[in-house]
Every structure is written in C-alpha cells, then in structure tokens.
Amino acid sequence: MGKTTELRVEEAQLSTERVQEAVGTLKKCIVLYGTVSAIVLGTVAAMALSDHSVSTFMWVRSAILLAVAPLIHRMAVDVSKGSRRAYERLSALTVILPIAIVAVDLIPGLCPAWFAVMQGVSAVALVFAAVIVRGAALRTAFPKAA
C-alpha cells in the first residue's frame, strides 16, 4: 500500500451544487485575473513599441504576475478535485498576492498611475477569489484538519 502525501476530501462533499458553483466562480475570478494581467503586459508592450517610456520593473512585474495566473488556476483545478493542500495554498495566496500588488503600487515614483490602476484591477479579481475560497461553501468542504 503506497503512502499518500496529500489529503483529499470526500467526493460527496465536493459534489454538492454549492461547492461546485463556488469552485466555478473561483476559476472565473482567476481567469479574470489572468486576462487583466495579460492586458497589462500587452499595454506595456504597446507603450514600448510606440516609444513611450516603460521601465524594466514594469516589464518584469507584469510578466511575473501573468506567469502566476496559470499556477493559481491549476491550484483551483486541484481544489475542485479535493486537494486540501491546494485549498490551503490558494486560501493564503489569494489574500497575500492582492496585498502585495497594491503595496508595491503605493510606493511613490515606482510606476505610473495607469500601471498601478491596471495592476489594482487584477488584484480585485484575486480579492473576489479570496472571498470565495474563504467562504462557507469551500470552508465546509475543506474543514480544518484535526
């Protein structure tokens, strides 16, 4: 008998309509975050191509935040399959990442206002994801381990 490294919740808990709806909405929020992140990177590229000033910081930050989107989405998929580990990581990440995005945007002179606003919009999608992950439906499906 093999040793499992990850706890999974029972299928019965995941198959409820409330949980499935929450996971579906969670995935949509993450796709929205990824879409806005792609738009931000595209805007940075367009600005650079039209000879506007863009910094290395803007390139790197927008690329990293876009690269994170598929990883977060994968965690949501794993949550839908009952992965407690993915649930716990997603629960923490959807709270920490928006705070980090906004905190960096508030550093004076680091990035232009349009960039900070666009990054803030992506953070809002993650805030909605955090509300869903920490909401009653998923908290019930993934009760705290004893």
XYZ file of N, CA and C in Angstrom:
438
model
N 0.835 -1.178 0.000
C 0.000 0.000 0.000
C 0.878 1.239 0.000
N 0.694 2.111 -0.975
C 1.525 3.299 -1.125
C 1.154 4.383 -0.132
N 2.109 5.185 0.165
C 1.887 6.289 1.092
C 1.437 7.522 0.308
N 0.330 8.115 0.699
C -0.156 9.316 0.020
C 0.390 10.545 0.739
N 0.796 11.539 -0.031
C 1.369 12.745 0.554
C 0.357 13.877 0.639
N -0.828 13.650 0.170
C -1.807 14.723 0.133
C -3.171 14.217 0.587
N -3.810 15.011 1.417
C -5.150 14.661 1.872
C -6.174 15.135 0.862
N -7.196 14.345 0.639
C -8.282 14.713 -0.276
C -9.587 14.629 0.497
N -10.494 15.538 0.176
C -11.801 15.481 0.810
C -12.652 14.454 0.071
N -13.677 14.001 0.744
C -14.554 13.005 0.137
C -15.318 13.601 -1.038
N -15.572 12.765 -2.039
C -16.286 13.215 -3.237
C -17.668 13.762 -2.912
N -18.319 13.205 -1.915
C -19.666 13.641 -1.562
C -19.681 15.125 -1.198
N -18.650 15.583 -0.495
C -18.582 16.990 -0.109
C -18.348 17.894 -1.319
N -17.604 17.411 -2.286
C -17.291 18.219 -3.461
C -18.413 18.256 -4.479
N -19.273 17.260 -4.447
C -20.294 17.160 -5.484
C -21.543 17.995 -5.194
N -21.593 18.659 -4.059
C -22.758 19.485 -3.787
C -22.793 20.670 -4.746
N -23.989 21.098 -5.060
C -24.164 22.195 -6.015
C -23.483 23.470 -5.536
N -23.573 23.723 -4.252
C -22.981 24.929 -3.669
C -21.460 24.956 -3.827
N -20.832 23.816 -3.592
C -19.373 23.735 -3.711
C -18.961 23.854 -5.168
N -19.670 23.170 -6.055
C -19.334 23.230 -7.481
C -19.498 24.647 -8.028
N -20.534 25.338 -7.584
C -20.753 26.719 -8.007
C -19.628 27.617 -7.493
N -19.216 27.405 -6.248
C -18.133 28.203 -5.672
C -16.823 27.971 -6.428
N -16.529 26.717 -6.735
C -15.296 26.414 -7.466
C -15.354 27.005 -8.873
N -16.502 26.933 -9.515
C -16.655 27.522 -10.845
C -16.432 29.025 -10.836
N -16.994 29.696 -9.855
C -16.816 31.143 -9.726
C -15.366 31.471 -9.384
N -14.756 30.655 -8.551
C -13.348 30.828 -8.203
C -12.470 30.765 -9.455
N -12.711 29.781 -10.284
C -11.939 29.644 -11.530
C -12.154 30.859 -12.438
N -13.383 31.363 -12.493
C -13.665 32.542 -13.322
C -12.905 33.764 -12.810
N -12.827 33.929 -11.499
C -12.073 35.050 -10.923
C -10.597 34.954 -11.292
N -10.071 33.740 -11.253
C -8.658 33.551 -11.582
C -8.412 33.794 -13.069
N -9.347 33.365 -13.914
C -9.228 33.648 -15.355
C -9.293 35.166 -15.585
N -10.157 35.848 -14.860
C -10.237 37.304 -14.968
C -8.914 37.940 -14.560
N -8.332 37.464 -13.474
C -7.021 37.958 -13.035
C -5.980 37.751 -14.139
N -5.961 36.573 -14.735
C -5.015 36.281 -15.806
C -5.249 37.149 -17.033
N -6.511 37.369 -17.363
C -6.851 38.205 -18.519
C -6.389 39.641 -18.313
N -6.666 40.179 -17.144
C -6.232 41.555 -16.850
C -4.700 41.621 -16.830
N -4.060 40.599 -16.294
C -2.596 40.570 -16.283
C -2.040 40.549 -17.703
N -2.689 39.805 -18.594
C -2.265 39.768 -19.999
C -2.468 41.134 -20.654
N -3.554 41.789 -20.328
C -3.817 43.133 -20.863
C -2.754 44.117 -20.371
N -2.369 43.994 -19.107
C -1.329 44.870 -18.559
C -0.018 44.661 -19.319
N 0.376 43.408 -19.510
C 1.615 43.133 -20.229
C 1.510 43.615 -21.677
N 0.371 43.412 -22.288
C 0.158 43.897 -23.650
C 0.237 45.407 -23.742
N -0.297 46.080 -22.740
C -0.240 47.545 -22.710
C 1.193 48.029 -22.549
N 1.952 47.353 -21.692
C 3.366 47.710 -21.524
C 4.097 47.529 -22.856
N 3.830 46.434 -23.546
C 4.467 46.186 -24.851
C 4.060 47.250 -25.872
N 2.783 47.575 -25.897
C 2.300 48.597 -26.839
C 2.929 49.951 -26.541
N 3.043 50.278 -25.275
C 3.668 51.546 -24.885
C 5.133 51.562 -25.326
N 5.814 50.467 -25.133
C 7.225 50.392 -25.521
C 7.378 50.513 -27.034
N 6.485 49.861 -27.779
C 6.545 49.914 -29.241
C 6.220 51.297 -29.794
N 5.432 52.049 -29.046
C 5.072 53.401 -29.507
C 5.984 54.466 -28.890
N 7.160 54.047 -28.473
C 8.203 54.937 -27.952
C 7.830 55.686 -26.675
N 6.932 55.128 -25.893
C 6.658 55.687 -24.577
C 7.626 55.049 -23.590
N 7.818 55.694 -22.498
C 8.761 55.216 -21.500
C 8.139 54.098 -20.652
N 8.765 52.940 -20.671
C 8.383 51.840 -19.773
C 9.657 51.339 -19.101
N 9.530 50.988 -17.844
C 10.710 50.566 -17.086
C 10.849 49.040 -17.092
N 12.035 48.613 -16.748
C 12.285 47.177 -16.603
C 11.370 46.604 -15.526
N 11.156 47.374 -14.468
C 10.254 46.949 -13.402
C 8.868 46.603 -13.952
N 8.346 47.456 -14.829
C 7.011 47.233 -15.381
C 6.987 45.953 -16.225
N 8.014 45.733 -17.015
C 8.094 44.517 -17.836
C 8.133 43.273 -16.946
N 9.044 43.288 -15.990
C 9.246 42.101 -15.142
C 8.021 41.833 -14.290
N 7.502 42.867 -13.670
C 6.352 42.670 -12.782
C 5.129 42.173 -13.541
N 4.831 42.779 -14.672
C 3.648 42.346 -15.413
C 3.839 40.939 -15.972
N 5.047 40.575 -16.354
C 5.303 39.217 -16.847
C 5.179 38.184 -15.726
N 5.709 38.505 -14.563
C 5.628 37.567 -13.435
C 4.185 37.377 -12.994
N 3.435 38.471 -12.880
C 2.045 38.347 -12.441
C 1.208 37.573 -13.462
N 1.521 37.710 -14.736
C 0.836 36.900 -15.745
C 1.249 35.433 -15.634
N 2.512 35.178 -15.390
C 3.009 33.798 -15.271
C 2.411 33.073 -14.069
N 2.037 33.818 -13.051
C 1.448 33.223 -11.845
C 0.017 32.742 -12.099
N -0.676 33.374 -13.032
C -2.088 33.058 -13.282
C -2.342 31.575 -13.586
N -1.593 30.937 -14.484
C -1.860 29.515 -14.732
C -1.567 28.634 -13.511
N -0.603 29.044 -12.707
C -0.289 28.271 -11.500
C -1.442 28.347 -10.494
N -1.988 29.542 -10.335
C -3.119 29.709 -9.424
C -4.335 28.946 -9.965
N -4.530 29.007 -11.271
C -5.651 28.285 -11.875
C -5.498 26.780 -11.647
N -4.292 26.292 -11.761
C -4.038 24.857 -11.531
C -4.407 24.482 -10.091
N -4.101 25.366 -9.162
C -4.477 25.117 -7.765
C -5.997 25.027 -7.641
N -6.718 25.898 -8.344
C -8.184 25.864 -8.301
C -8.708 24.551 -8.885
N -8.076 24.076 -9.942
C -8.463 22.782 -10.526
C -8.228 21.672 -9.507
N -7.096 21.732 -8.817
C -6.808 20.728 -7.791
C -7.797 20.817 -6.625
N -8.219 22.026 -6.287
C -9.248 22.199 -5.255
C -10.530 21.496 -5.695
N -10.884 21.643 -6.968
C -12.109 21.006 -7.465
C -12.016 19.485 -7.433
N -10.792 18.969 -7.354
C -10.585 17.512 -7.262
C -10.431 17.051 -5.818
N -10.513 17.995 -4.885
C -10.487 17.631 -3.475
C -9.158 17.779 -2.777
N -8.222 18.500 -3.351
C -6.902 18.653 -2.745
C -6.922 19.677 -1.614
N -6.741 19.189 -0.398
C -6.677 20.070 0.769
C -5.453 20.978 0.669
N -4.339 20.438 0.234
C -3.104 21.205 0.116
C -3.295 22.391 -0.846
N -3.911 22.138 -1.985
C -4.177 23.208 -2.950
C -5.131 24.235 -2.347
N -6.131 23.765 -1.613
C -7.085 24.673 -0.967
C -6.360 25.606 0.006
N -5.495 25.039 0.830
C -4.782 25.849 1.820
C -3.839 26.851 1.149
N -3.143 26.416 0.094
C -2.247 27.312 -0.621
C -3.025 28.430 -1.313
N -4.116 28.062 -1.941
C -4.932 29.048 -2.647
C -5.556 30.026 -1.662
N -5.952 29.516 -0.523
C -6.534 30.359 0.517
C -5.531 31.431 0.961
N -4.297 31.055 1.140
C -3.265 32.008 1.563
C -2.867 32.937 0.407
N -2.661 32.371 -0.751
C -2.172 33.140 -1.899
C -3.152 34.213 -2.356
N -4.445 33.915 -2.327
C -5.433 34.896 -2.782
C -5.596 36.057 -1.801
N -5.073 35.907 -0.605
C -5.073 37.015 0.350
C -3.764 37.796 0.252
N -2.657 37.080 0.180
C -1.340 37.727 0.198
C -1.039 38.466 -1.106
N -1.348 37.855 -2.240
C -0.981 38.441 -3.528
C -1.629 39.809 -3.781
N -2.935 39.990 -3.548
C -3.505 41.333 -3.771
C -2.892 42.399 -2.853
N -2.600 42.010 -1.617
C -1.974 42.959 -0.686
C -0.598 43.361 -1.206
N 0.163 42.388 -1.683
C 1.496 42.672 -2.211
C 1.421 43.539 -3.466
N 0.464 43.253 -4.339
C 0.314 44.039 -5.572
C 0.027 45.495 -5.233
N -0.935 45.719 -4.367
C -1.324 47.090 -4.014
C -0.211 47.787 -3.228
N 0.441 47.077 -2.314
C 1.509 47.690 -1.511
C 2.638 48.184 -2.391
N 3.036 47.399 -3.369
C 4.110 47.821 -4.271
C 3.648 49.000 -5.125
N 2.394 48.969 -5.558
C 1.864 50.071 -6.369
C 1.855 51.395 -5.606
N 1.782 51.328 -4.296
C 1.719 52.545 -3.484
C 3.084 53.181 -3.231
N 4.164 52.519 -3.643
C 5.497 53.096 -3.474
C 5.618 54.271 -4.452
N 5.817 55.468 -3.927
C 5.852 56.659 -4.790
C 6.962 56.591 -5.841
N 6.592 56.929 -7.076
C 7.552 57.021 -8.159
C 7.988 55.711 -8.777
N 7.504 54.596 -8.278
C 7.942 53.299 -8.799
C 7.321 52.974 -10.152
N 6.046 53.330 -10.296
C 5.379 53.054 -11.569
C 4.344 54.143 -11.842
N 4.000 54.330 -13.108
C 2.999 55.352 -13.426
C 1.610 54.959 -12.915
N 0.765 55.946 -12.770
C -0.574 55.721 -12.218
C -1.384 54.727 -13.058
N -1.307 54.817 -14.389
C -2.086 53.911 -15.232
C -1.696 52.460 -14.977
N -0.397 52.227 -14.753
C 0.088 50.881 -14.492
C -0.426 50.387 -13.138
N -0.346 51.251 -12.136
C -0.818 50.886 -10.794
C -2.315 50.583 -10.804
N -3.085 51.380 -11.537
C -4.531 51.148 -11.606
C -4.828 49.804 -12.274
N -4.146 49.511 -13.375
C -4.383 48.239 -14.069
C -3.990 47.051 -13.200
N -2.886 47.168 -12.489
C -2.481 46.097 -11.583
C -3.489 45.972 -10.437
N -4.007 47.097 -9.988
C -5.027 47.074 -8.933
C -6.291 46.360 -9.366
N -6.670 46.520 -10.626
C -7.850 45.820 -11.151
C -7.628 44.307 -11.107
N -6.418 43.878 -11.443
C -6.143 42.437 -11.376
C -6.205 41.957 -9.929
N -5.767 42.804 -9.011
C -5.815 42.446 -7.591
C -7.256 42.291 -7.100
N -8.165 43.099 -7.634
C -9.581 42.997 -7.238
C -10.134 41.608 -7.575
N -9.753 41.072 -8.729
C -10.200 39.730 -9.101
C -9.707 38.698 -8.079
N -8.489 38.886 -7.579
C -7.970 37.966 -6.567
C -8.645 38.153 -5.213
N -9.069 39.379 -4.924
C -9.816 39.612 -3.678
C -11.138 38.842 -3.733
N -11.817 38.902 -4.879
C -13.056 38.121 -5.033
C -12.767 36.630 -4.879
N -11.651 36.178 -5.437
C -11.264 34.769 -5.297
C -11.033 34.417 -3.831
N -10.402 35.323 -3.083
C -10.154 35.084 -1.658
C -11.467 34.961 -0.886
N -12.427 35.799 -1.239
C -13.736 35.733 -0.575
C -14.397 34.385 -0.841
N -14.280 33.897 -2.059
C -14.886 32.607 -2.409
C -14.164 31.462 -1.712
N -12.829 31.486 -1.748
C -12.053 30.407 -1.120
C -12.343 30.337 0.372
N -12.490 31.477 0.998
C -12.719 31.509 2.444
C -14.207 31.527 2.802
N -15.056 31.403 1.782
C -16.497 31.393 2.006
C -16.987 30.081 2.597
N -18.236 30.091 2.993
C -18.825 28.950 3.699
C -18.807 27.658 2.882
N -19.059 27.740 1.590
C -19.145 26.524 0.776
C -17.837 25.751 0.785
N -16.743 26.426 0.523
C -15.456 25.720 0.486
C -14.910 25.439 1.882
N -15.182 26.315 2.832
C -14.765 26.040 4.215
C -15.431 24.772 4.726
N -16.682 24.577 4.349
C -17.396 23.358 4.759
C -16.827 22.132 4.078
N -16.477 22.269 2.809
C -15.933 21.138 2.053
C -14.516 20.795 2.515
N -13.783 21.784 3.016
C -12.414 21.573 3.489
C -12.298 22.013 4.948
N -12.921 21.265 5.866
C -12.853 21.660 7.278
C -11.412 21.573 7.769
N -11.116 22.330 8.805
C -9.754 22.335 9.359
C -9.375 20.930 9.805
N -8.115 20.585 9.524
C -7.618 19.263 9.909
C -7.453 19.199 11.422
N -7.682 18.047 11.952
C -7.578 17.882 13.407
C -6.165 17.798 13.866
